Amino acid sequence: MNALTSKFLSPPPRQPPPDSPFFLMIRDLLENGSAVDIVSTFIALGLIAATILCLVFIIIGGISFILSAGNEDKIKKAVHTIRYSIVGLVVAFIAYFLVLFIARLLDIPFELSFSDIIDLMTQILSSMGTTN
């Protein structure tokens, strides 16, 4: 193999993981946490992402509703955007309650309250605000 083909065929050098507190928290969880802790953290992250996406799509739907200028097709599309974003959020929370119900039914020690989700969200926001 010559130098040109070995340059393109060799894998790129491995980058060190980011040093933000959020990524350090996730890495520590994956290395030292139990399976229940890992699942509950990723369920909480999924609910946070679903909530943020719901808010973004409600705002997008509201702006497109305002800018529709009376066009029925644009109004219908904006209302559908708002409706489906709310339906998606409801489905995410139903999935959360279903996982919680099944965990209690099978006697799995799964504890994830809304205060835990809010604490995780504040940790994420505080890690985004800090710079190293």
PDB file of C-alpha atoms in Angstrom:
ATOM      1  CA  MET A   1       0.000   0.000   0.000  1.00  0.00           C
ATOM      2  CA  ASN A   2       1.328   3.394  -0.835  1.00  0.00           C
ATOM      3  CA  ALA A   3       1.074   6.478   1.373  1.00  0.00           C
ATOM      4  CA  LEU A   4      -1.945   7.886  -0.475  1.00  0.00           C
ATOM      5  CA  THR A   5      -4.151   4.802  -0.114  1.00  0.00           C
ATOM      6  CA  SER A   6      -3.073   4.179   3.475  1.00  0.00           C
ATOM      7  CA  LYS A   7      -4.077   7.751   4.315  1.00  0.00           C
ATOM      8  CA  PHE A   8      -7.635   7.203   3.042  1.00  0.00           C
ATOM      9  CA  LEU A   9      -8.052   3.628   4.267  1.00  0.00           C
ATOM     10  CA  SER A  10      -6.784   4.094   7.807  1.00  0.00           C
ATOM     11  CA  PRO A  11      -9.341   5.084  10.425  1.00  0.00           C
ATOM     12  CA  PRO A  12      -9.259   8.685  11.628  1.00  0.00           C
ATOM     13  CA  PRO A  13      -7.452   9.313  14.900  1.00  0.00           C
ATOM     14  CA  ARG A  14      -9.676   8.899  17.922  1.00  0.00           C
ATOM     15  CA  GLN A  15     -10.806  12.199  19.407  1.00  0.00           C
ATOM     16  CA  PRO A  16     -10.901  12.576  23.179  1.00  0.00           C
ATOM     17  CA  PRO A  17     -14.403  12.892  24.614  1.00  0.00           C
ATOM     18  CA  PRO A  18     -15.735  16.390  25.252  1.00  0.00           C
ATOM     19  CA  ASP A  19     -14.941  17.820  28.662  1.00  0.00           C
ATOM     20  CA  SER A  20     -18.342  19.365  29.351  1.00  0.00           C
ATOM     21  CA  PRO A  21     -19.956  18.360  32.638  1.00  0.00           C
ATOM     22  CA  PHE A  22     -22.928  16.846  30.802  1.00  0.00           C
ATOM     23  CA  PHE A  23     -20.765  14.450  28.796  1.00  0.00           C
ATOM     24  CA  LEU A  24     -18.726  13.623  31.882  1.00  0.00           C
ATOM     25  CA  MET A  25     -21.964  12.852  33.743  1.00  0.00           C
ATOM     26  CA  ILE A  26     -23.169  10.569  30.912  1.00  0.00           C
ATOM     27  CA  ARG A  27     -19.788   8.825  30.721  1.00  0.00           C
ATOM     28  CA  ASP A  28     -19.751   8.295  34.487  1.00  0.00           C
ATOM     29  CA  LEU A  29     -23.304   6.943  34.335  1.00  0.00           C
ATOM     30  CA  LEU A  30     -22.444   4.497  31.555  1.00  0.00           C
ATOM     31  CA  GLU A  31     -19.285   3.318  33.327  1.00  0.00           C
ATOM     32  CA  ASN A  32     -20.544   3.100  36.905  1.00  0.00           C
ATOM     33  CA  GLY A  33     -24.353   3.118  36.804  1.00  0.00           C
ATOM     34  CA  SER A  34     -26.715   0.191  36.992  1.00  0.00           C
ATOM     35  CA  ALA A  35     -28.933  -0.797  34.076  1.00  0.00           C
ATOM     36  CA  VAL A  36     -31.972   0.745  35.760  1.00  0.00           C
ATOM     37  CA  ASP A  37     -30.136   4.058  36.248  1.00  0.00           C
ATOM     38  CA  ILE A  38     -29.038   4.106  32.621  1.00  0.00           C
ATOM     39  CA  VAL A  39     -32.543   3.347  31.320  1.00  0.00           C
ATOM     40  CA  SER A  40     -34.154   5.926  33.591  1.00  0.00           C
ATOM     41  CA  THR A  41     -31.665   8.599  32.535  1.00  0.00           C
ATOM     42  CA  PHE A  42     -32.248   7.947  28.848  1.00  0.00           C
ATOM     43  CA  ILE A  43     -36.027   7.954  29.368  1.00  0.00           C
ATOM     44  CA  ALA A  44     -35.671  11.313  31.118  1.00  0.00           C
ATOM     45  CA  LEU A  45     -33.523  12.624  28.260  1.00  0.00           C
ATOM     46  CA  GLY A  46     -36.139  11.399  25.784  1.00  0.00           C
ATOM     47  CA  LEU A  47     -38.906  13.207  27.640  1.00  0.00           C
ATOM     48  CA  ILE A  48     -36.822  16.380  27.743  1.00  0.00           C
ATOM     49  CA  ALA A  49     -36.163  16.138  23.995  1.00  0.00           C
ATOM     50  CA  ALA A  50     -39.847  15.445  23.270  1.00  0.00           C
ATOM     51  CA  THR A  51     -40.899  18.463  25.322  1.00  0.00           C
ATOM     52  CA  ILE A  52     -38.405  20.771  23.628  1.00  0.00           C
ATOM     53  CA  LEU A  53     -39.400  19.523  20.165  1.00  0.00           C
ATOM     54  CA  CYS A  54     -43.072  19.956  21.034  1.00  0.00           C
ATOM     55  CA  LEU A  55     -42.483  23.568  22.029  1.00  0.00           C
ATOM     56  CA  VAL A  56     -40.463  24.237  18.872  1.00  0.00           C
ATOM     57  CA  PHE A  57     -43.160  22.788  16.624  1.00  0.00           C
ATOM     58  CA  ILE A  58     -45.925  24.669  18.454  1.00  0.00           C
ATOM     59  CA  ILE A  59     -43.992  27.888  17.847  1.00  0.00           C
ATOM     60  CA  ILE A  60     -43.411  26.971  14.188  1.00  0.00           C
ATOM     61  CA  GLY A  61     -47.095  26.104  13.761  1.00  0.00           C
ATOM     62  CA  GLY A  62     -48.152  29.347  15.447  1.00  0.00           C
ATOM     63  CA  ILE A  63     -45.891  31.446  13.259  1.00  0.00           C
ATOM     64  CA  SER A  64     -47.083  29.692  10.109  1.00  0.00           C
ATOM     65  CA  PHE A  65     -50.695  30.175  11.285  1.00  0.00           C
ATOM     66  CA  ILE A  66     -50.086  33.892  11.724  1.00  0.00           C
ATOM     67  CA  LEU A  67     -48.345  34.151   8.344  1.00  0.00           C
ATOM     68  CA  SER A  68     -51.028  32.138   6.507  1.00  0.00           C
ATOM     69  CA  ALA A  69     -52.861  35.336   5.486  1.00  0.00           C
ATOM     70  CA  GLY A  70     -56.223  33.580   5.335  1.00  0.00           C
ATOM     71  CA  ASN A  71     -55.059  30.801   2.979  1.00  0.00           C
ATOM     72  CA  GLU A  72     -57.066  27.725   4.004  1.00  0.00           C
ATOM     73  CA  ASP A  73     -54.341  25.233   3.062  1.00  0.00           C
ATOM     74  CA  LYS A  74     -51.699  27.059   5.092  1.00  0.00           C
ATOM     75  CA  ILE A  75     -54.061  27.372   8.053  1.00  0.00           C
ATOM     76  CA  LYS A  76     -54.843  23.658   7.895  1.00  0.00           C
ATOM     77  CA  LYS A  77     -51.136  22.792   7.704  1.00  0.00           C
ATOM     78  CA  ALA A  78     -50.337  25.051  10.687  1.00  0.00           C
ATOM     79  CA  VAL A  79     -53.146  23.556  12.776  1.00  0.00           C
ATOM     80  CA  HIS A  80     -51.946  20.050  11.897  1.00  0.00           C
ATOM     81  CA  THR A  81     -48.407  20.975  12.950  1.00  0.00           C
ATOM     82  CA  ILE A  82     -49.626  22.187  16.333  1.00  0.00           C
ATOM     83  CA  ARG A  83     -51.987  19.243  16.781  1.00  0.00           C
ATOM     84  CA  TYR A  84     -49.417  16.585  15.897  1.00  0.00           C
ATOM     85  CA  SER A  85     -46.753  18.128  18.115  1.00  0.00           C
ATOM     86  CA  ILE A  86     -49.135  17.947  21.071  1.00  0.00           C
ATOM     87  CA  VAL A  87     -50.091  14.376  20.136  1.00  0.00           C
ATOM     88  CA  GLY A  88     -46.394  13.466  20.023  1.00  0.00           C
ATOM     89  CA  LEU A  89     -45.855  14.909  23.486  1.00  0.00           C
ATOM     90  CA  VAL A  90     -48.861  13.005  24.832  1.00  0.00           C
ATOM     91  CA  VAL A  91     -47.551   9.775  23.288  1.00  0.00           C
ATOM     92  CA  ALA A  92     -44.136  10.364  24.915  1.00  0.00           C
ATOM     93  CA  PHE A  93     -45.705  10.811  28.335  1.00  0.00           C
ATOM     94  CA  ILE A  94     -47.983   7.797  27.843  1.00  0.00           C
ATOM     95  CA  ALA A  95     -44.851   5.767  27.061  1.00  0.00           C
ATOM     96  CA  TYR A  96     -43.243   7.088  30.258  1.00  0.00           C
ATOM     97  CA  PHE A  97     -46.268   6.112  32.365  1.00  0.00           C
ATOM     98  CA  LEU A  98     -46.445   2.735  30.620  1.00  0.00           C
ATOM     99  CA  VAL A  99     -42.803   2.007  31.459  1.00  0.00           C
ATOM    100  CA  LEU A 100     -43.437   3.114  35.034  1.00  0.00           C
ATOM    101  CA  PHE A 101     -46.519   0.875  35.263  1.00  0.00           C
ATOM    102  CA  ILE A 102     -44.748  -2.172  33.815  1.00  0.00           C
ATOM    103  CA  ALA A 103     -41.767  -1.635  36.137  1.00  0.00           C
ATOM    104  CA  ARG A 104     -44.052  -1.591  39.164  1.00  0.00           C
ATOM    105  CA  LEU A 105     -45.984  -4.585  37.838  1.00  0.00           C
ATOM    106  CA  LEU A 106     -42.780  -6.613  37.439  1.00  0.00           C
ATOM    107  CA  ASP A 107     -41.363  -5.277  40.724  1.00  0.00           C
ATOM    108  CA  ILE A 108     -38.388  -3.578  39.044  1.00  0.00           C
ATOM    109  CA  PRO A 109     -36.885  -0.822  41.218  1.00  0.00           C
ATOM    110  CA  PHE A 110     -37.463   1.897  38.633  1.00  0.00           C
ATOM    111  CA  GLU A 111     -37.803   5.312  40.212  1.00  0.00           C
ATOM    112  CA  LEU A 112     -38.048   8.321  37.935  1.00  0.00           C
ATOM    113  CA  SER A 113     -40.096  11.245  39.123  1.00  0.00           C
ATOM    114  CA  PHE A 114     -40.706  14.568  37.461  1.00  0.00           C
ATOM    115  CA  SER A 115     -38.421  16.202  40.016  1.00  0.00           C
ATOM    116  CA  ASP A 116     -35.622  13.898  38.794  1.00  0.00           C
ATOM    117  CA  ILE A 117     -36.329  15.009  35.220  1.00  0.00           C
ATOM    118  CA  ILE A 118     -36.260  18.667  36.252  1.00  0.00           C
ATOM    119  CA  ASP A 119     -32.986  18.098  38.140  1.00  0.00           C
ATOM    120  CA  LEU A 120     -31.479  16.493  35.030  1.00  0.00           C
ATOM    121  CA  MET A 121     -32.685  19.405  32.916  1.00  0.00           C
ATOM    122  CA  THR A 122     -31.075  21.926  35.277  1.00  0.00           C
ATOM    123  CA  GLN A 123     -27.823  19.928  35.158  1.00  0.00           C
ATOM    124  CA  ILE A 124     -27.923  19.995  31.360  1.00  0.00           C
ATOM    125  CA  LEU A 125     -28.621  23.721  31.270  1.00  0.00           C
ATOM    126  CA  SER A 126     -25.925  24.483  33.825  1.00  0.00           C
ATOM    127  CA  SER A 127     -23.397  22.398  31.896  1.00  0.00           C
ATOM    128  CA  MET A 128     -24.276  24.279  28.712  1.00  0.00           C
ATOM    129  CA  GLY A 129     -23.719  27.578  30.482  1.00  0.00           C
ATOM    130  CA  THR A 130     -20.293  26.740  31.836  1.00  0.00           C
ATOM    131  CA  THR A 131     -17.188  27.063  29.721  1.00  0.00           C
ATOM    132  CA  ASN A 132     -13.880  25.374  30.399  1.00  0.00           C
TER     133      ASN A 132
END
